[in-house]
Each structure stands twice: as structure tokens, then as C-alpha cells.
Amino acid sequence: MGLFILRRLGVMILTAICLTFIVFSLTNLYPNLEKLAKTQGNFRMSDEAVTSYLTNRGYLQPRLVKYGQWLGVMPGYVIDGSDGETRARCAANRTPDENTATFCGIIQGEWGQSTVFKEDVSGIVSTRLGLTGKLMFWVMMVMVPGALIIGVLAGMREGSRTDRSLSTISIISTATPEYVSGVILIAVFATPLFGMQYFKGTATSAMDDANFNNFFLPVITIALYGMGYIARMTRASMTEVMTAQYIRTARLKGVSFPNIVMKHALRNALIAPFTVIMLQFPWLLNGVVIVETLFNYKGFGWTLVQAASNNDIELLLGVSVVSVFVVLITQLISDIGYVFLNPRIRIS
Amino acid sequence: MEPLSWTGSLGSTLIPALTIAAAVFVAGVILQLVMGFFAPEVKLQSNSDGTLQSRGGLLGRLEVYNGYLFTLVVFLIAAIVVVSWFMPYGKAGILGEISKQFLPVWIALIVTFVLSITFKRKLGLYGKLFDSTIGMIGFALVMFWVFTSIFVGLFDMIATHDPLQQISGIKNKTPGFPVPEGQDADFFPHYLLGGDNLARDIFSRVVHGSVIVMVIAPLATIFAFMVGITLGLPAGYYGGRLDTLLSFLANLILAFPVILLFYLLVTPEIVATGLPNYMAAFLFVFPLVFFGVLINSRYKTQGSKNTLYLALVLIPLAFLYVNVVSDADSPLHVWPESLDFITIPSGILVVFVSVVFVNSPTVYRIVRGLALDIKTRDYVAAAQTRGEGTWYIMLWEILPNARGPLIVDFCLRIGYTTILLGTLGFFGLGLPPESPDWGSTINEGRKLLLIYAHPALPPAIALLSMVLGLNLLADGLREESLKD
């Protein structure tokens, strides 16, 4: 088991390095850097001015060197600029003094500066993650019980009318992406169009003070899309369990149907959905980006969009490191959890 | 002209009847669900006169009545559609006029269904689809949009206005708003679903949007399948290092948040570097490889036939390939301009490439899993003993036997690709902002959503119905293919 986790961790770190390198390369392509220079400096810069701006700030070093510096395995640059100023990476592009560290990268905990928000990336990422965490918590609270109840109800009598109706409902919910359900929900419940203006169409106020009125629509929008998928997986696993030998034995012994479902079937039927819920996180991240943009809730997803559309390199890298780790860690948890929950699987 | 109301003169008779019938039906279904939950399981009971009874009592009667009610609702909807065809312009309201505009689609749908149901026993899996209600509903929804895109794209029918036509005075106006008097041209007299933020007809834009979706989504899915199959079969069949490497790469792409990937691939700066063109050149090779290997592995012992078939398939494909990949403004300008008949707008190419790129790792994983499962079967062992080549075994023994799950996944994946295209449009990536595709239109509409809700709703509902149709179709196919 320990070796298994260790190997998975190794693959995880390798994946993270590859992914961040891809993001790093794509954001550091010359047209992107040129745009960055022009938005940071001024829009009427000549080509020479752009080059000297970028050289002075270390953007035109070889890509691997830059990546090493960002990662913190190579010493940060100290460049005597063509404009006479000395800039050091570890001193936030000011003249270095004796306190300035040699290495300053992700490993040392230096996430760099956001060029759009003019703040520390680590600060931005942590506050935004907190806001998104609040959203995700409520999404989970709505989605997981809802999906499990629907899935178990549908799966306990395969082919019955309840099963078919609930399956159709879950198909409908998987077929409704967030930007469709969000738009429809806002139009119906937040505008006077249908006379049912019960909720607020933006969640900006929910960042400080979340209440039912302003937080219900974003939460339900994300939850709906994921709910159908988890419900279908739960149903599949439940129908499989209900045809198992030990359930038949229990029925032949005369155990009542509710007892069979609650005491015999449910525990084994919930193993597969656990994995699915964990693997659902990457998709939820996607939904979070859409919903936060739609409802103007300034969380992690909103930050991703801002960073990506403004080519804010360090912020974008920070965001992708976090999201890649979220994805990989949930995969790891789902693997380990599967082994722990299912006594039939033992990995040597 | 007067503004149109939603239901016109039908509003006094058929519409209230439909509303009442639908409401009673929904209430009945809910009641039935609740009762069915507490009722004992369905058991066939034999009556004293020798007949069988499926479920008696109140619940049984409720089921029968609900069946009747559903037929009534369907009949009423059909009546409204048919009656409105024969009403003069403007009398049937917005719904009636829209149904009139879709007349060619209705006819095509009816013809398809009548023909398919008549010959369903001879049509294999496709025919079996017409045994399941869910599958039929899904198929009808999908075909509705397929026919719409054909009639709009090829014959320019259905749409009432040009999707880019702006008429002053109809900016953000509600559905059924009349075109003001004194226009230069002879326009269709109403904006059936209202005007958007730039005074364009929403109905025409939604209908035109279906063409873009219908062209890109299935094609991109086919390409993703080519890539996934060509890489997944050897990975599953050989295993070992190749499998480890390819699976690692697939997981790498899958671990990326999709939206971040889109932003990285689709921004104008990246497009300027030509990265999407290189990716297109790489991804579009796979169909060539696939078909080349497919034919060669089968006919390589029959020299002349092999050459003939290879030439017949590969030369047109290769011609298409260079035509598509080489463009005047792309870095891969290798083909003379005079022979370059196809120029794909760079926006569409970028969107296409990124959607294929995101989809193929999932297809790869599915194909690999299927290959791992099927390679242990006896017929594969038999082929190995006969001394067949490995590619023959993969493409002519394993692949045909994996078709069931692959067809189902293909339907689901077209739906998912449609969602991805919508996501791209929603973030304003790739396609030009005036493009009428559903994602971009939703994006346009959502900006003023709290003030004018009507522009964003029709494309959203169109996208929903299309994806729902594909999902239901996949569900029906799965059910029917499992019955064998």
C-alpha cells in the first residue's frame, strides 16, 4: 500500500511538472510577452522598447532557465538593465540588497507577483480559493445527498416506473451544461419575465454575506450538472448490488424490502459513487469557472478567467498549479478510498 | 403591423386546453410516482375469467388514465402545429408562425419516422431504436436539428432574416415585434423571437447557429475517434512501455482544466504563433493513418487490389489534408495557392483543433480499455494462430467487436462536444463575436440577462434540446444493444 501511494505520488509530481511546463511555455511565447510588455508599459512602445523592457525583466532568458527560476531550482536573475537600473527576481524587480535570497520560486514559497492585480499571487490564490471553497461546500451539500437519493431510489428496482422517471431526470440534468441552466434559472427566477423574481441574479454580494437569496442560484446551477452523472453511477452500482447473491439470500430468508435496501445493499452500493464523486472534482472546477463568471462571484474560477485573458503569467501559473494539484490529489484519494472501502481489492 | 402575441387566435381555444391537459398530466405523473414508491412490486395477477391483470386498484387506473392524458397532450400539440399551417399569416401567433417556418423540417421528420418504423425489422440496430420510446424521442430531437441545419445551410429556408441583418428600432425588443414601416428591403414582417442587443433577429440566429454546431460537433468527434482508436488499440493490445507512455500523455491532457487549456490555445497571441496550425497538421494525419492501415492490413496479400483501394481512399484524403492544412496565412504554406480549394477560417480551425485535442484522450482511454478486454477472447487467439498481422487483428477483429460501446459513446460525445463548443463561445473564444453559434449567442445574451432575458433563452434551449436528444439517443441505443 505504501509503495502504491509512493508511486502514485511520483507520477503526480511528474505530471504536475509537465503540466506547469506546458503552461509556462505557452504563456511565455513571444507574442504573449509582447502583449504583456505593452499592457504593463504603454501601448505605443516600439519594437526595440519592447525588447529592452522584456530583457531588463528577465523575460527573454532561455525558457528552461526561466522555468527553473520560477520553480526555485535555479538562482533568480539579477540583471543590470539597459536603463541603468539593476533588477533582481527575488527583490520584486528592484535593486537587490544583502537580504535578498538567491533562490525564489514555488519551492521556496514565492509565487511571484500578479501583473493585473498588483498583489502577491499566493495571497490572491488563497483568498479566492476560500471563496470558491464556500461555494463548493454548499454545492457538495446539495449535490451529493440529492444524487445519492435519486440513484438509490432508481436503482433499487431496476426497470420500474420510478427508475425510468428518475433516470430520465438525471439524463436531463447531465444534458444541461451550467451556462444553459444558469441562464435559464436566472431568466426564470431573477428577472420579471415570468413573474417569479425570487432570487438574485448576481452572487457578488454573496462573497461577504452569503444567504439563501443570493447564493441559491449559483449553487443549484453547479449542483444540477454534476448531480445527474453521480446519480446515474449510483443507480448502476445499486442495480448491480441488488442482483447479487447475498441480496437474493436475504430476500429468500424473508427480510423486508426496506431492510434489504438500507442494511444490506446500501453500503456496498456506495463504493463506486465515492470514486465518481472524487473524480467529479475536475468537472466541478470547470463548472465553477462558468458559474463564477456568469454570476460575477469573484472566486478561483473568476481569477482563472481574469489571469488567462490578461496573460498574467505568474498568476496563471499559480492557478494552474493549484487546479492541477486538486485534480491529481482527488484522483489519488479516490484510488486509495476505493481500496479501503472495497475489501475485495487489495493492491500488493 | 401589429405585434404578434404568443398564441394568436389559438390562444382562446387550443392553448388553454393544452395547458389544462398538460397540468393534469404532470400532476398525475407526480402522484403516480409517489404512489408507486409505496406500492408493492408489479406482479401479474390472473383474474377468475382467465385474463391477466398487470396492476389493479387506484394506481393501476391512474397509470391507464395517465397514458390517455399523454396521448391527448401529444395530439393537442400536433393539432396546434397542423392547424397553424392553414391559418393566414399573423393569426396563429408566434408559436404558430415558428411552426410554419419549420414546415420542411416537420415533413422530413414525418417521412423519416414513417419509413424507419415501416422497415424497422430490416434496419439492424438503427431499426431497434424505434422499439424504445426514449430512443425515439432522442432521435426525433437530434434529427430535428439535423434537418434544420440542412435546410438552413444548404437551401436557406426556415430562417426569416439574415443572421447579421440589423434593423433599427428593434434593439432588444420582445418576441413578436413588428419590423417598422418604410424599410428599403422587403423583410419578413416580424422578429419572431425578438431582437438582440444589436437589433438582429434572434430566431434566425438560433436557426443559423445550428449549422455551425452540426458541422463542427460531429466532425470533431469523428476526428477524436480516429485519434483515439489509432492510438488506443495498439496501447491496449501491446501494453508495456507504449501503453505507459501514451496513458501518461492522455492523463496529462485530462488533468488540465478544460477552460485553462482553451484559453491557452485559443487566444489570438497563440494563434499568431501558428501553434493551432501545427496541431491541426498533427491531428489531421490520423484519418490518413487509420484508413491506410485499415486497408493495407486487410489486402496486403492481394497486391493489385491493395494498391487500388489504397489509392482510391488515400489520394482524395491526402488532397483534402493538404488543402485543409496549408493556408496562405498559416505558417504551413506548402501547397500552391491555385490548387488550394478549401480555406478554413482560422477561428473555426482553432476551435476544431482544441475540441478534438480535448476529446481524444477520453476516447483513447475507452478504446484502450475495450482492447484490453477483447484481446483475451478466443477469436483473437484464433486469428493469432492463423498468423494474421497485429494490425489486422486490432482493426478487423477487435475494433468491430467493440462497436457497441463505441457507437453509444459516439452519440454521448457529440453532445459533449456541443457543450464544449458552447463553453468556448460562452467565454468568447475562437469564433468571431458576430458568429450566430449558440455559445456565442448565449454569451451575448447573458451580458444583459437581468434587463433583457429573452435574447439568451432561445439559444440556451436549442443547445439543451440538442444535447438532451443525443443523450436520450445514446441511452436508447445502449438499452437496445444490451437486449441482444
Tab-separated table of N, CA, C and O in Angstrom, chain B residues 360-407:
chain	number	residue	atom	x	y	z
B	360	SER	N	-9.906	13.627	-27.579
B	360	SER	CA	-9.288	12.353	-27.959
B	360	SER	C	-8.721	11.542	-26.790
B	360	SER	O	-8.797	10.320	-26.862
B	361	PRO	N	-8.166	12.145	-25.711
B	361	PRO	CA	-7.672	11.283	-24.635
B	361	PRO	C	-8.758	10.411	-24.007
B	361	PRO	O	-8.498	9.261	-23.673
B	362	THR	N	-9.972	10.946	-23.895
B	362	THR	CA	-11.050	10.143	-23.309
B	362	THR	C	-11.384	8.973	-24.227
B	362	THR	O	-11.565	7.851	-23.764
B	363	VAL	N	-11.459	9.254	-25.543
B	363	VAL	CA	-11.731	8.177	-26.487
B	363	VAL	C	-10.621	7.144	-26.407
B	363	VAL	O	-10.866	5.937	-26.395
B	364	TYR	N	-9.383	7.645	-26.320
B	364	TYR	CA	-8.231	6.752	-26.204
B	364	TYR	C	-8.415	5.799	-25.031
B	364	TYR	O	-8.212	4.593	-25.148
B	365	ARG	N	-8.808	6.364	-23.875
B	365	ARG	CA	-8.949	5.515	-22.688
B	365	ARG	C	-10.027	4.466	-22.882
B	365	ARG	O	-9.874	3.310	-22.471
B	366	ILE	N	-11.138	4.861	-23.512
B	366	ILE	CA	-12.221	3.904	-23.722
B	366	ILE	C	-11.757	2.785	-24.653
B	366	ILE	O	-11.924	1.597	-24.362
B	367	VAL	N	-11.122	3.172	-25.784
B	367	VAL	CA	-10.686	2.170	-26.755
B	367	VAL	C	-9.650	1.248	-26.147
B	367	VAL	O	-9.693	0.027	-26.326
B	368	ARG	N	-8.748	1.819	-25.382
B	368	ARG	CA	-7.707	1.019	-24.747
B	368	ARG	C	-8.336	-0.008	-23.814
B	368	ARG	O	-7.964	-1.187	-23.815
B	369	GLY	N	-9.297	0.435	-23.001
B	369	GLY	CA	-9.970	-0.481	-22.091
B	369	GLY	C	-10.665	-1.603	-22.840
B	369	GLY	O	-10.549	-2.781	-22.473
B	370	LEU	N	-11.358	-1.248	-23.921
B	370	LEU	CA	-12.059	-2.265	-24.708
B	370	LEU	C	-11.068	-3.246	-25.319
B	370	LEU	O	-11.295	-4.460	-25.326
B	371	ALA	N	-9.931	-2.711	-25.848
B	371	ALA	CA	-8.936	-3.578	-26.472
B	371	ALA	C	-8.355	-4.541	-25.434
B	371	ALA	O	-8.174	-5.728	-25.701
B	372	LEU	N	-8.096	-4.018	-24.229
B	372	LEU	CA	-7.566	-4.865	-23.155
B	372	LEU	C	-8.512	-6.018	-22.869
B	372	LEU	O	-8.091	-7.151	-22.643
B	373	ASP	N	-9.821	-5.710	-22.901
B	373	ASP	CA	-10.820	-6.725	-22.594
B	373	ASP	C	-10.927	-7.742	-23.733
B	373	ASP	O	-10.914	-8.946	-23.509
B	374	ILE	N	-10.999	-7.222	-24.973
B	374	ILE	CA	-11.323	-8.104	-26.094
B	374	ILE	C	-10.128	-8.958	-26.520
B	374	ILE	O	-10.298	-10.036	-27.065
B	375	LYS	N	-8.909	-8.490	-26.234
B	375	LYS	CA	-7.762	-9.245	-26.757
B	375	LYS	C	-7.618	-10.623	-26.102
B	375	LYS	O	-6.865	-11.449	-26.585
B	376	THR	N	-8.353	-10.872	-25.020
B	376	THR	CA	-8.264	-12.191	-24.386
B	376	THR	C	-9.282	-13.173	-24.964
B	376	THR	O	-9.342	-14.312	-24.522
B	377	ARG	N	-10.114	-12.700	-25.935
B	377	ARG	CA	-11.156	-13.589	-26.448
B	377	ARG	C	-10.583	-14.673	-27.365
B	377	ARG	O	-9.493	-14.535	-27.908
B	378	ASP	N	-11.401	-15.697	-27.575
B	378	ASP	CA	-10.949	-16.842	-28.368
B	378	ASP	C	-10.709	-16.475	-29.828
B	378	ASP	O	-9.770	-16.960	-30.448
B	379	TYR	N	-11.589	-15.605	-30.395
B	379	TYR	CA	-11.405	-15.319	-31.815
B	379	TYR	C	-10.132	-14.551	-32.080
B	379	TYR	O	-9.548	-14.651	-33.160
B	380	VAL	N	-9.666	-13.794	-31.082
B	380	VAL	CA	-8.376	-13.117	-31.250
B	380	VAL	C	-7.251	-14.151	-31.230
B	380	VAL	O	-6.338	-14.119	-32.066
B	381	ALA	N	-7.377	-15.101	-30.293
B	381	ALA	CA	-6.376	-16.171	-30.237
B	381	ALA	C	-6.372	-16.947	-31.551
B	381	ALA	O	-5.305	-17.304	-32.076
B	382	ALA	N	-7.587	-17.192	-32.100
B	382	ALA	CA	-7.677	-17.918	-33.371
B	382	ALA	C	-6.956	-17.156	-34.469
B	382	ALA	O	-6.203	-17.727	-35.257
B	383	ALA	N	-7.184	-15.841	-34.510
B	383	ALA	CA	-6.528	-15.033	-35.537
B	383	ALA	C	-5.017	-15.060	-35.359
B	383	ALA	O	-4.263	-15.122	-36.338
B	384	GLN	N	-4.579	-15.032	-34.104
B	384	GLN	CA	-3.132	-15.089	-33.859
B	384	GLN	C	-2.569	-16.419	-34.350
B	384	GLN	O	-1.498	-16.464	-34.954
B	385	THR	N	-3.309	-17.511	-34.094
B	385	THR	CA	-2.830	-18.816	-34.535
B	385	THR	C	-2.784	-18.897	-36.056
B	385	THR	O	-1.901	-19.540	-36.621
B	386	ARG	N	-3.769	-18.261	-36.724
B	386	ARG	CA	-3.754	-18.243	-38.191
B	386	ARG	C	-2.554	-17.490	-38.734
B	386	ARG	O	-2.249	-17.562	-39.897
B	387	GLY	N	-1.908	-16.706	-37.865
B	387	GLY	CA	-0.759	-15.928	-38.310
B	387	GLY	C	-1.131	-14.588	-38.909
B	387	GLY	O	-0.403	-14.055	-39.741
B	388	GLU	N	-2.279	-14.022	-38.500
B	388	GLU	CA	-2.655	-12.694	-39.009
B	388	GLU	C	-1.724	-11.637	-38.421
B	388	GLU	O	-1.194	-11.803	-37.328
B	389	GLY	N	-1.575	-10.542	-39.147
B	389	GLY	CA	-0.741	-9.453	-38.658
B	389	GLY	C	-1.402	-8.762	-37.467
B	389	GLY	O	-2.619	-8.853	-37.274
B	390	THR	N	-0.585	-8.068	-36.666
B	390	THR	CA	-1.155	-7.454	-35.466
B	390	THR	C	-2.174	-6.372	-35.823
B	390	THR	O	-3.195	-6.240	-35.158
B	391	TRP	N	-1.909	-5.592	-36.880
B	391	TRP	CA	-2.856	-4.524	-37.217
B	391	TRP	C	-4.158	-5.102	-37.736
B	391	TRP	O	-5.227	-4.553	-37.515
B	392	TYR	N	-4.050	-6.257	-38.447
B	392	TYR	CA	-5.280	-6.903	-38.901
B	392	TYR	C	-6.119	-7.307	-37.697
B	392	TYR	O	-7.321	-7.056	-37.643
B	393	ILE	N	-5.455	-7.899	-36.709
B	393	ILE	CA	-6.202	-8.333	-35.517
B	393	ILE	C	-6.847	-7.133	-34.831
B	393	ILE	O	-8.016	-7.154	-34.459
B	394	MET	N	-6.076	-6.066	-34.703
B	394	MET	CA	-6.616	-4.892	-33.994
B	394	MET	C	-7.794	-4.279	-34.740
B	394	MET	O	-8.825	-3.979	-34.159
B	395	LEU	N	-7.621	-4.082	-36.063
B	395	LEU	CA	-8.629	-3.301	-36.787
B	395	LEU	C	-9.766	-4.144	-37.332
B	395	LEU	O	-10.861	-3.643	-37.529
B	396	TRP	N	-9.519	-5.428	-37.598
B	396	TRP	CA	-10.585	-6.226	-38.209
B	396	TRP	C	-11.130	-7.288	-37.270
B	396	TRP	O	-12.126	-7.931	-37.584
B	397	GLU	N	-10.488	-7.515	-36.134
B	397	GLU	CA	-11.041	-8.464	-35.174
B	397	GLU	C	-11.526	-7.743	-33.917
B	397	GLU	O	-12.629	-7.965	-33.454
B	398	ILE	N	-10.676	-6.880	-33.375
B	398	ILE	CA	-11.038	-6.235	-32.098
B	398	ILE	C	-12.017	-5.091	-32.322
B	398	ILE	O	-13.069	-5.014	-31.688
B	399	LEU	N	-11.686	-4.210	-33.254
B	399	LEU	CA	-12.498	-2.993	-33.422
B	399	LEU	C	-13.967	-3.289	-33.744
B	399	LEU	O	-14.850	-2.720	-33.103
B	400	PRO	N	-14.275	-4.185	-34.724
B	400	PRO	CA	-15.702	-4.434	-34.996
B	400	PRO	C	-16.439	-4.995	-33.785
B	400	PRO	O	-17.626	-4.753	-33.613
B	401	ASN	N	-15.726	-5.725	-32.935
B	401	ASN	CA	-16.393	-6.287	-31.767
B	401	ASN	C	-16.518	-5.291	-30.628
B	401	ASN	O	-17.161	-5.575	-29.620
B	402	ALA	N	-15.885	-4.138	-30.764
B	402	ALA	CA	-16.020	-3.099	-29.745
B	402	ALA	C	-17.018	-2.045	-30.200
B	402	ALA	O	-17.150	-1.003	-29.572
B	403	ARG	N	-17.737	-2.285	-31.305
B	403	ARG	CA	-18.527	-1.192	-31.885
B	403	ARG	C	-19.689	-0.750	-31.003
B	403	ARG	O	-20.008	0.425	-30.970
B	404	GLY	N	-20.307	-1.692	-30.270
B	404	GLY	CA	-21.479	-1.328	-29.462
B	404	GLY	C	-21.204	-0.164	-28.521
B	404	GLY	O	-21.777	0.920	-28.669
B	405	PRO	N	-20.276	-0.353	-27.567
B	405	PRO	CA	-19.958	0.751	-26.651
B	405	PRO	C	-19.446	1.985	-27.376
B	405	PRO	O	-19.716	3.106	-26.955
B	406	LEU	N	-18.729	1.766	-28.496
B	406	LEU	CA	-18.173	2.931	-29.202
B	406	LEU	C	-19.277	3.762	-29.845
B	406	LEU	O	-19.214	4.991	-29.820
B	407	ILE	N	-20.310	3.088	-30.397
B	407	ILE	CA	-21.400	3.861	-31.009
B	407	ILE	C	-22.127	4.675	-29.936
B	407	ILE	O	-22.407	5.856	-30.116
